Coordinates of C-alpha atoms in Angstrom, one line a residue:
Chain A
M206 CA 12.3 119.8 -50.6
S207 CA 9.5 118.6 -48.5
I208 CA 11.0 119.7 -45.1
G209 CA 11.5 123.3 -44.0
N210 CA 9.6 126.5 -44.8
A211 CA 10.5 128.4 -47.9
G212 CA 12.2 131.3 -46.0
D213 CA 14.3 128.9 -43.9
I214 CA 18.0 128.9 -44.5
L215 CA 18.6 126.0 -42.1
T216 CA 16.4 123.2 -41.0
L217 CA 17.3 120.4 -38.6
R218 CA 14.8 117.5 -38.1
D219 CA 14.9 115.2 -35.2
I220 CA 18.7 115.2 -34.7
H221 CA 20.0 112.5 -32.5
L222 CA 23.7 112.2 -31.5
R223 CA 25.3 109.4 -29.7
F224 CA 28.8 109.1 -28.3
A225 CA 29.3 105.5 -27.4
A226 CA 26.7 104.9 -24.6
V227 CA 25.8 108.5 -24.1
E228 CA 22.9 110.1 -26.1
V229 CA 24.0 113.7 -26.2
L230 CA 21.2 115.0 -28.4
R231 CA 17.8 113.3 -28.1
G232 CA 15.8 114.7 -31.0
I233 CA 16.3 118.4 -31.9
D234 CA 14.1 120.2 -34.3
L235 CA 15.3 123.6 -35.3
S236 CA 14.5 126.0 -38.2
V237 CA 16.4 129.2 -38.8
A238 CA 15.0 131.8 -41.2
Q239 CA 17.1 134.0 -43.5
G240 CA 18.7 136.8 -41.5
E241 CA 17.6 135.4 -38.1
V242 CA 20.0 135.5 -35.1
V243 CA 19.4 132.5 -32.9
V244 CA 21.3 132.3 -29.5
I245 CA 21.6 128.8 -28.0
I246 CA 22.2 128.7 -24.2
G247 CA 22.5 125.8 -21.8
G248 CA 24.6 124.4 -19.0
S249 CA 27.9 122.6 -19.7
G250 CA 27.2 119.1 -21.1
S251 CA 23.8 120.1 -22.1
G252 CA 24.7 119.4 -25.8
K253 CA 24.6 122.9 -27.1
T254 CA 28.2 122.8 -28.6
S255 CA 27.4 119.3 -30.0
L256 CA 24.3 120.6 -31.7
L257 CA 26.2 123.5 -33.4
R258 CA 28.9 121.0 -34.6
C259 CA 26.2 118.9 -36.1
I260 CA 25.0 121.7 -38.3
N261 CA 28.2 121.5 -40.4
L262 CA 28.8 117.8 -39.7
L263 CA 31.8 118.3 -37.6
N264 CA 29.9 115.9 -35.5
T265 CA 27.9 113.3 -37.5
P266 CA 24.5 112.8 -36.0
S267 CA 23.3 109.2 -35.5
S268 CA 20.0 110.1 -37.2
G269 CA 18.0 113.0 -38.3
S270 CA 18.1 115.4 -41.3
I271 CA 19.9 118.7 -42.0
V272 CA 18.9 120.9 -44.9
I273 CA 20.9 124.1 -45.7
D274 CA 19.2 126.5 -48.1
G275 CA 17.2 123.8 -49.7
E276 CA 20.2 121.4 -50.1
T277 CA 20.1 118.2 -48.0
L278 CA 23.5 117.9 -46.2
F279 CA 22.4 114.9 -44.1
D280 CA 19.5 112.6 -43.9
V281 CA 19.7 109.3 -41.9
D282 CA 16.8 107.5 -40.5
K283 CA 16.3 105.8 -37.2
D284 CA 17.5 102.5 -38.7
G285 CA 20.7 104.1 -39.8
V286 CA 19.8 104.1 -43.5
D287 CA 21.6 107.0 -45.2
K288 CA 18.8 108.5 -47.5
A289 CA 21.0 111.4 -48.7
N290 CA 24.0 109.2 -49.5
L291 CA 26.3 112.2 -50.4
K292 CA 29.9 111.9 -51.5
S293 CA 32.4 113.6 -49.3
A294 CA 33.0 116.2 -52.1
E295 CA 29.3 117.1 -52.0
I296 CA 29.4 117.4 -48.2
N297 CA 32.4 119.6 -48.3
S298 CA 30.7 121.8 -50.9
I299 CA 27.5 122.3 -48.8
R300 CA 29.6 122.6 -45.6
S301 CA 31.6 125.5 -47.2
Q302 CA 28.3 127.5 -47.2
T303 CA 28.4 127.7 -43.5
G304 CA 31.0 129.6 -41.6
M305 CA 32.2 128.6 -38.2
V306 CA 33.9 130.5 -35.4
F307 CA 35.5 128.5 -32.5
Q308 CA 36.1 129.1 -28.9
Q309 CA 39.8 128.6 -29.3
F310 CA 39.9 130.7 -32.6
N311 CA 41.8 127.8 -34.4
L312 CA 43.7 130.1 -36.7
F313 CA 46.3 128.5 -38.9
P314 CA 49.5 129.4 -37.0
H315 CA 51.8 129.1 -40.0
M316 CA 49.9 131.7 -42.0
T317 CA 49.5 135.5 -41.6
A318 CA 46.1 137.0 -40.9
L319 CA 45.6 137.7 -44.5
Q320 CA 46.7 134.2 -45.7
N321 CA 44.3 132.7 -43.0
V322 CA 41.4 134.6 -44.7
M323 CA 42.6 133.9 -48.2
E324 CA 43.2 130.2 -47.7
A325 CA 39.7 128.7 -48.3
P326 CA 38.4 130.9 -51.1
V327 CA 41.7 130.1 -53.0
T328 CA 42.0 126.4 -52.2
V329 CA 38.4 125.4 -52.0
K330 CA 36.6 127.8 -54.4
K331 CA 39.7 128.2 -56.7
Q332 CA 39.0 131.9 -56.9
S333 CA 41.8 134.0 -58.3
K334 CA 44.4 135.2 -55.8
A335 CA 44.4 138.8 -56.7
E336 CA 40.6 139.0 -56.3
V337 CA 40.6 137.2 -53.0
N338 CA 43.5 139.2 -51.8
A339 CA 41.6 142.5 -52.3
R340 CA 38.4 141.0 -50.7
A341 CA 40.2 139.6 -47.8
R342 CA 41.8 142.9 -47.0
A343 CA 38.5 144.6 -47.2
I344 CA 36.9 142.1 -44.8
L345 CA 39.8 142.4 -42.3
G346 CA 39.4 146.1 -42.6
Q347 CA 35.7 145.8 -41.6
M348 CA 36.9 143.9 -38.5
G349 CA 39.2 146.8 -37.7
L350 CA 42.4 144.8 -38.4
D351 CA 44.0 146.9 -41.3
L352 CA 47.2 147.2 -39.4
H353 CA 47.5 143.5 -38.6
V354 CA 47.0 141.8 -42.0
D355 CA 50.6 140.6 -42.2
K356 CA 50.9 139.4 -38.6
R357 CA 50.9 135.8 -37.5
P358 CA 48.2 134.7 -35.0
A359 CA 51.0 134.4 -32.3
Q360 CA 51.5 138.1 -32.6
L361 CA 47.9 139.0 -32.2
S362 CA 45.8 139.4 -29.0
G363 CA 42.9 136.9 -28.4
G364 CA 40.4 139.5 -29.5
Q365 CA 42.3 140.2 -32.7
Q366 CA 42.6 136.5 -33.5
Q367 CA 38.9 136.0 -33.0
R368 CA 38.2 138.8 -35.4
V369 CA 40.5 137.3 -37.9
A370 CA 38.6 133.9 -37.5
I371 CA 35.3 135.7 -38.2
A372 CA 36.9 137.3 -41.3
R373 CA 38.2 133.9 -42.4
A374 CA 34.7 132.5 -42.2
L375 CA 33.1 135.5 -43.9
A376 CA 35.5 135.3 -46.8
M377 CA 33.6 132.2 -48.0
D378 CA 30.4 134.1 -48.3
P379 CA 28.5 131.8 -45.9
K380 CA 24.7 131.5 -45.8
V381 CA 24.8 130.9 -42.0
M382 CA 27.5 131.8 -39.5
L383 CA 27.9 129.4 -36.5
F384 CA 29.6 130.7 -33.4
D385 CA 30.8 128.3 -30.7
E386 CA 31.3 130.3 -27.5
P387 CA 33.4 132.8 -29.4
T388 CA 34.2 135.0 -26.3
S389 CA 34.7 132.3 -23.7
A390 CA 38.5 132.0 -24.1
L391 CA 39.0 135.7 -24.1
D392 CA 40.3 138.0 -21.3
P393 CA 37.4 140.0 -20.1
E394 CA 38.6 143.3 -21.5
L395 CA 38.7 141.7 -25.0
V396 CA 35.3 140.3 -25.1
G397 CA 33.7 143.7 -26.1
E398 CA 35.6 144.1 -29.3
V399 CA 34.5 140.6 -30.5
L400 CA 30.8 141.2 -29.5
K401 CA 30.9 144.5 -31.3
A402 CA 32.0 142.8 -34.5
M403 CA 29.3 140.2 -34.0
V404 CA 26.5 142.8 -33.4
A405 CA 27.6 144.6 -36.6
L406 CA 27.5 141.4 -38.5
A407 CA 24.0 140.6 -37.2
R408 CA 22.7 144.1 -38.1
S409 CA 24.1 143.6 -41.6
G410 CA 21.5 140.8 -42.0
M411 CA 23.7 137.7 -41.5
T412 CA 22.0 134.6 -40.4
M413 CA 23.7 133.5 -37.2
V414 CA 23.5 130.7 -34.8
V415 CA 25.4 131.5 -31.7
V416 CA 26.3 129.4 -28.6
T417 CA 27.2 131.8 -25.8
H418 CA 27.1 132.6 -22.1
E419 CA 26.8 136.3 -23.0
L420 CA 23.2 136.9 -22.0
G421 CA 23.5 140.6 -22.6
F422 CA 24.4 139.9 -26.2
A423 CA 21.5 137.6 -26.5
L424 CA 19.1 140.3 -25.1
E425 CA 20.7 143.0 -27.5
I426 CA 20.7 141.1 -30.8
A427 CA 19.0 137.7 -30.7
D428 CA 15.7 137.2 -32.5
R429 CA 15.3 133.9 -30.6
V430 CA 16.9 132.2 -27.7
I431 CA 16.9 128.5 -27.4
F432 CA 17.6 126.7 -24.0
I433 CA 19.0 123.2 -24.4
D434 CA 18.8 120.9 -21.5
Q435 CA 19.8 117.3 -21.4
G436 CA 19.9 117.0 -25.3
L437 CA 16.5 118.5 -25.9
I438 CA 15.2 122.0 -26.6
A439 CA 13.6 123.0 -23.3
A440 CA 12.7 126.6 -24.3
D441 CA 12.5 128.5 -27.5
G442 CA 11.3 132.1 -27.9
P443 CA 12.2 135.8 -28.0
P444 CA 15.0 136.8 -25.6
Q445 CA 13.0 138.8 -23.3
Q446 CA 10.6 136.0 -22.7
V447 CA 13.3 133.2 -22.3
L448 CA 15.8 135.2 -20.3
L449 CA 13.6 137.5 -18.3
R450 CA 10.5 135.6 -17.7
P451 CA 11.8 132.0 -17.8
E452 CA 9.1 129.3 -17.1
H453 CA 10.9 126.0 -17.3
P454 CA 12.4 125.1 -13.9
R455 CA 15.9 124.3 -15.1
L456 CA 16.0 127.4 -17.3
K457 CA 14.9 129.4 -14.3
Q458 CA 17.8 128.0 -12.3
F459 CA 20.2 128.6 -15.2
V460 CA 19.2 132.2 -15.8
G461 CA 18.9 132.8 -12.1
R462 CA 22.6 132.4 -11.7
F463 CA 23.2 135.3 -14.1
H464 CA 20.6 137.4 -12.2
E465 CA 22.4 136.6 -9.0
T466 CA 25.7 137.8 -10.3
A467 CA 24.1 140.9 -11.5
D468 CA 22.5 141.3 -8.0
L469 CA 25.9 140.8 -6.4
L470 CA 27.5 143.4 -8.6
R471 CA 24.7 146.1 -8.3
P472 CA 25.7 147.3 -4.7
F473 CA 29.4 147.6 -5.7
L474 CA 28.5 149.5 -8.9
E475 CA 26.3 151.8 -6.9
G476 CA 28.8 152.1 -4.2
K477 CA 31.5 153.0 -6.6
A478 CA 29.2 155.5 -8.1
A479 CA 28.7 157.0 -4.7
T480 CA 32.3 157.3 -3.8
T481 CA 33.3 158.9 -7.1
K482 CA 30.6 161.6 -6.6
Chain B
M251 CA 101.1 100.3 -25.1
T252 CA 101.7 103.0 -27.8
F253 CA 99.5 104.1 -30.5
D254 CA 101.0 103.9 -34.0
F255 CA 98.8 105.7 -36.3
T256 CA 100.9 105.0 -39.4
V257 CA 98.8 101.9 -40.0
V258 CA 95.9 104.3 -40.5
T259 CA 97.7 106.8 -42.7
A260 CA 99.2 103.9 -44.7
N261 CA 95.7 102.6 -45.5
T262 CA 93.7 105.8 -46.1
N263 CA 92.8 104.5 -49.5
L264 CA 90.9 101.6 -48.1
L265 CA 89.3 103.7 -45.4
W266 CA 88.2 106.3 -47.9
Q267 CA 86.6 103.6 -50.1
G268 CA 84.8 102.3 -47.0
F269 CA 83.7 105.8 -46.0
L270 CA 82.2 106.3 -49.5
I271 CA 80.2 103.1 -49.1
T272 CA 79.0 104.0 -45.7
L273 CA 78.0 107.4 -47.0
Y274 CA 76.3 105.8 -50.0
Y275 CA 74.2 103.5 -47.9
T276 CA 73.4 106.2 -45.4
V277 CA 72.0 108.6 -48.0
T278 CA 70.1 106.0 -50.1
T279 CA 68.6 104.2 -47.2
I280 CA 67.5 107.5 -45.6
V281 CA 65.9 108.6 -48.9
A282 CA 64.1 105.2 -49.4
G283 CA 63.2 105.2 -45.7
L284 CA 61.6 108.7 -46.0
V285 CA 59.4 107.5 -48.9
I286 CA 58.4 104.3 -47.0
G287 CA 57.8 106.4 -43.8
L288 CA 55.6 108.9 -45.6
I289 CA 53.5 106.2 -47.2
V290 CA 53.2 104.1 -44.0
G291 CA 52.7 107.1 -41.8
L292 CA 49.8 108.3 -44.1
I293 CA 48.4 104.8 -44.1
Q294 CA 48.3 104.8 -40.3
L295 CA 46.5 108.1 -40.3
S296 CA 43.8 107.0 -42.8
P297 CA 40.3 106.5 -41.7
F298 CA 40.3 103.0 -43.1
R299 CA 40.8 100.6 -40.3
P300 CA 42.4 97.5 -41.9
L301 CA 45.0 99.8 -43.5
V302 CA 45.8 101.4 -40.1
W303 CA 46.2 97.9 -38.7
L304 CA 48.5 96.9 -41.5
G305 CA 50.7 100.0 -41.0
R306 CA 50.8 99.2 -37.3
V307 CA 52.0 95.6 -38.0
Y308 CA 54.8 96.8 -40.2
V309 CA 55.9 99.4 -37.8
E310 CA 56.0 97.1 -34.7
F311 CA 57.7 94.3 -36.8
F312 CA 60.6 96.4 -37.8
R313 CA 60.9 98.4 -34.6
N314 CA 61.1 95.5 -32.3
I315 CA 63.5 93.1 -34.1
P316 CA 67.2 93.8 -33.8
L317 CA 68.5 95.5 -36.9
L318 CA 71.4 92.9 -37.1
V319 CA 68.8 90.2 -37.2
I320 CA 66.9 91.9 -40.0
V321 CA 70.1 92.4 -42.0
L322 CA 71.1 88.8 -41.6
W323 CA 67.7 87.4 -42.2
T324 CA 67.3 89.6 -45.4
Y325 CA 70.5 88.3 -46.7
Y326 CA 70.5 84.7 -45.7
A327 CA 66.8 83.7 -45.3
L328 CA 64.8 85.9 -47.6
P329 CA 66.4 84.5 -50.8
I330 CA 65.3 81.0 -49.7
F331 CA 61.7 82.1 -48.9
L332 CA 61.4 84.0 -52.2
G333 CA 63.5 81.7 -54.3
V334 CA 65.5 84.5 -55.7
N335 CA 69.1 85.7 -55.5
I336 CA 69.6 88.9 -53.6
T337 CA 73.0 90.6 -53.7
K338 CA 74.5 91.6 -50.3
G339 CA 74.2 95.3 -51.5
W340 CA 70.5 94.9 -52.2
A341 CA 69.9 92.9 -49.0
G342 CA 71.6 95.6 -46.9
F343 CA 69.8 98.4 -48.7
L344 CA 66.3 96.8 -48.2
A345 CA 66.9 95.9 -44.6
L346 CA 68.2 99.3 -43.6
S347 CA 65.5 101.1 -45.6
F348 CA 62.6 99.2 -44.2
Y349 CA 64.0 99.5 -40.7
V350 CA 64.5 103.2 -40.7
G351 CA 61.2 103.6 -42.6
S352 CA 59.3 102.2 -39.6
F353 CA 60.9 104.8 -37.3
Y354 CA 60.2 107.6 -39.8
A355 CA 56.5 106.4 -40.1
E356 CA 56.1 106.7 -36.4
I357 CA 57.7 110.2 -36.3
L358 CA 55.3 111.3 -39.1
R359 CA 52.2 109.8 -37.3
A360 CA 53.1 111.3 -34.0
G361 CA 53.9 114.6 -35.6
V362 CA 50.5 114.8 -37.4
Q363 CA 48.6 113.6 -34.3
S364 CA 50.3 116.3 -32.1
I365 CA 48.6 119.0 -34.2
D366 CA 45.7 120.5 -32.3
P367 CA 42.3 118.9 -33.5
G368 CA 41.0 122.4 -33.7
Q369 CA 43.1 122.8 -36.9
T370 CA 41.2 120.0 -38.5
D371 CA 37.9 121.4 -37.3
A372 CA 38.6 124.8 -38.7
S373 CA 39.8 123.5 -42.1
T374 CA 36.9 121.0 -42.3
A375 CA 34.4 123.7 -41.5
L376 CA 35.9 125.8 -44.3
G377 CA 35.0 123.0 -46.7
M378 CA 38.5 121.7 -47.3
S379 CA 38.9 118.1 -48.3
Y380 CA 41.0 115.5 -46.5
G381 CA 43.9 116.0 -49.1
Q382 CA 43.6 119.8 -48.9
R383 CA 43.6 119.8 -45.1
M384 CA 46.7 117.5 -45.0
R385 CA 48.6 119.4 -47.7
R386 CA 47.7 123.0 -46.7
I387 CA 47.2 122.9 -42.9
I388 CA 48.3 119.8 -41.1
L389 CA 51.5 118.6 -42.8
P390 CA 53.2 122.0 -43.0
Q391 CA 52.8 122.4 -39.2
A392 CA 53.6 118.8 -38.5
F393 CA 56.8 118.8 -40.6
R394 CA 58.2 121.7 -38.6
R395 CA 57.9 119.6 -35.4
M396 CA 59.2 116.5 -37.2
V397 CA 62.6 118.0 -38.2
P398 CA 64.4 117.3 -35.0
P399 CA 63.4 113.6 -34.5
L400 CA 63.9 113.0 -38.2
A401 CA 67.5 114.5 -37.9
G402 CA 68.1 112.3 -34.8
Q403 CA 66.9 109.1 -36.5
S404 CA 69.0 109.9 -39.6
I405 CA 72.1 110.3 -37.4
I406 CA 71.4 106.9 -35.9
Q407 CA 70.9 105.4 -39.3
M408 CA 74.5 106.5 -40.4
K409 CA 75.9 104.5 -37.4
N410 CA 73.6 101.6 -38.1
T411 CA 75.1 101.1 -41.5
T412 CA 78.2 99.6 -39.8
L413 CA 76.0 96.4 -39.4
L414 CA 76.4 95.9 -43.2
S415 CA 79.9 94.8 -42.5
M416 CA 78.3 91.6 -41.0
I417 CA 77.2 90.6 -44.6
T418 CA 80.5 91.6 -46.0
V419 CA 79.4 94.9 -47.6
P420 CA 82.7 96.7 -47.7
D421 CA 81.8 99.8 -45.6
L422 CA 84.0 101.7 -43.3
L423 CA 83.8 99.1 -40.5
Y424 CA 84.4 96.2 -42.9
Q425 CA 87.5 97.9 -44.3
G426 CA 88.6 98.6 -40.7
S427 CA 88.5 94.9 -39.7
Y428 CA 90.0 94.0 -43.1
I429 CA 93.0 96.4 -42.3
S430 CA 93.4 95.1 -38.8
S431 CA 93.4 91.6 -40.1
F432 CA 96.8 92.1 -41.8
T433 CA 98.3 95.0 -39.6
Y434 CA 97.3 93.5 -36.3
R435 CA 96.6 97.0 -35.0
P436 CA 92.8 97.0 -34.3
M437 CA 93.2 99.7 -31.5
E438 CA 94.5 102.4 -34.0
I439 CA 92.1 101.4 -36.7
Y440 CA 88.8 101.3 -34.8
T441 CA 89.9 104.5 -32.9
A442 CA 90.2 106.2 -36.3
I443 CA 86.9 104.8 -37.4
G444 CA 85.2 106.1 -34.3
L445 CA 86.8 109.5 -34.9
I446 CA 85.6 109.6 -38.5
F447 CA 82.0 109.1 -37.3
I448 CA 82.4 111.8 -34.7
I449 CA 83.8 114.3 -37.3
V450 CA 80.9 113.7 -39.6
L451 CA 78.0 113.4 -37.1
V452 CA 78.8 116.0 -34.5
P453 CA 78.3 118.9 -36.9
L454 CA 75.0 117.3 -38.0
T455 CA 73.9 116.9 -34.4
L456 CA 74.7 120.6 -33.8
L457 CA 72.7 121.5 -37.0
S458 CA 69.7 119.5 -35.8
R459 CA 69.8 121.3 -32.5
K460 CA 69.8 124.6 -34.3
L461 CA 66.8 123.4 -36.3
E462 CA 65.0 122.4 -33.2
K463 CA 65.6 125.9 -31.7
A464 CA 64.3 127.5 -35.0
G465 CA 61.2 125.3 -34.9
A466 CA 60.5 126.3 -31.2
M467 CA 60.9 130.0 -32.3
A468 CA 58.4 129.6 -35.2
K469 CA 55.7 128.3 -32.9

């Protein structure tokens, strides 16, 4: 493959995405190395979720190329000529090498947690049920869900559902995990348990691309933070640099809001500390 | 004005024969209609535009023409168009099946489209093909939601079979009008026929209510 470095598990080149008259992505280049954790931030409507959905072709870009671990998933030039020309079976096969976690969990409500996790390995990869069953239980165990394997999504809390969703994606042995605002739909007290599972996953060496507003998580675990603005990458660098010493004016404004919240909270936190003394 | 139900009891044989015919057309046209509805419904959900359009034309055609017109047209006009003979039984069967099939197709399409797009996202992201997604994820959820409207449409279908009497298929209503033609007691006869439909359909309506509740619980 001519594009992408040897160590890159994911390479996007000049991705454009157009919905009717609106150009949502205007030329995104992004390479993610094996084991790297990349956090994507940006305001609403900036195109960050669209970009994530392009990586596994849930959104089909209007042009650009996508290579996952040396395999071309998508390659359409500016004139709309499809140079990859893959069959849908080939796309599904490459797509199954990425795992995705959604804001709204999107668990299958007619199946138990265990069946959710077993579904794709059995249906897509045709692995033996007994083997998948054991592995699915082990992964759910890692997510701290031993007691909930036979429950339906409706019987689980949001945090538990999201951890089942992570387990479901991991059961396919993905090369990259994609997270689309995985904690945004959660009650505040449930955010921690999902972030903890994601931190553990990152430390285990999983390659991750995470769209999130949890800047604390980004500072803690990201190797790189990317700021998307109006369909373009406006900043790309280590978290300390991007989040604590922002240079791009819109990034300053964006990160500033989080600093303001922290500043607002500080006196209350200190005040509370004073009264409890 | 007094009711004299002896005209009914004296002709139970004819009414029973008519009832069996009504039941026969109800069951066969519902089964055929479900097959048609499944095919047309899936066609309407396919990503291929001309097919979607074709399905749409079929559905709107049969949903917007009175069933009586479809029945009469199939029996009297279709043979002329096609240059073949169609028995009244076949004409009635075809008209009723294609009519109810259009309603079933709409129920299927609406049922599938009511499923959260997130379900398609999640199953697609896992690498499932269109067929796998439909079979394993979308249709099992959609069918649960489709049970109450399917039951409702099927109940209407049983009542609609009475239109077959217009092309002299000897169903319950046809036998009724035949009996009244020589007993001159239409009041008793048609009252009895109405009661027969109530006796058969009310339990089915109650059953469909129960299914609806069970479906709501399973959500």
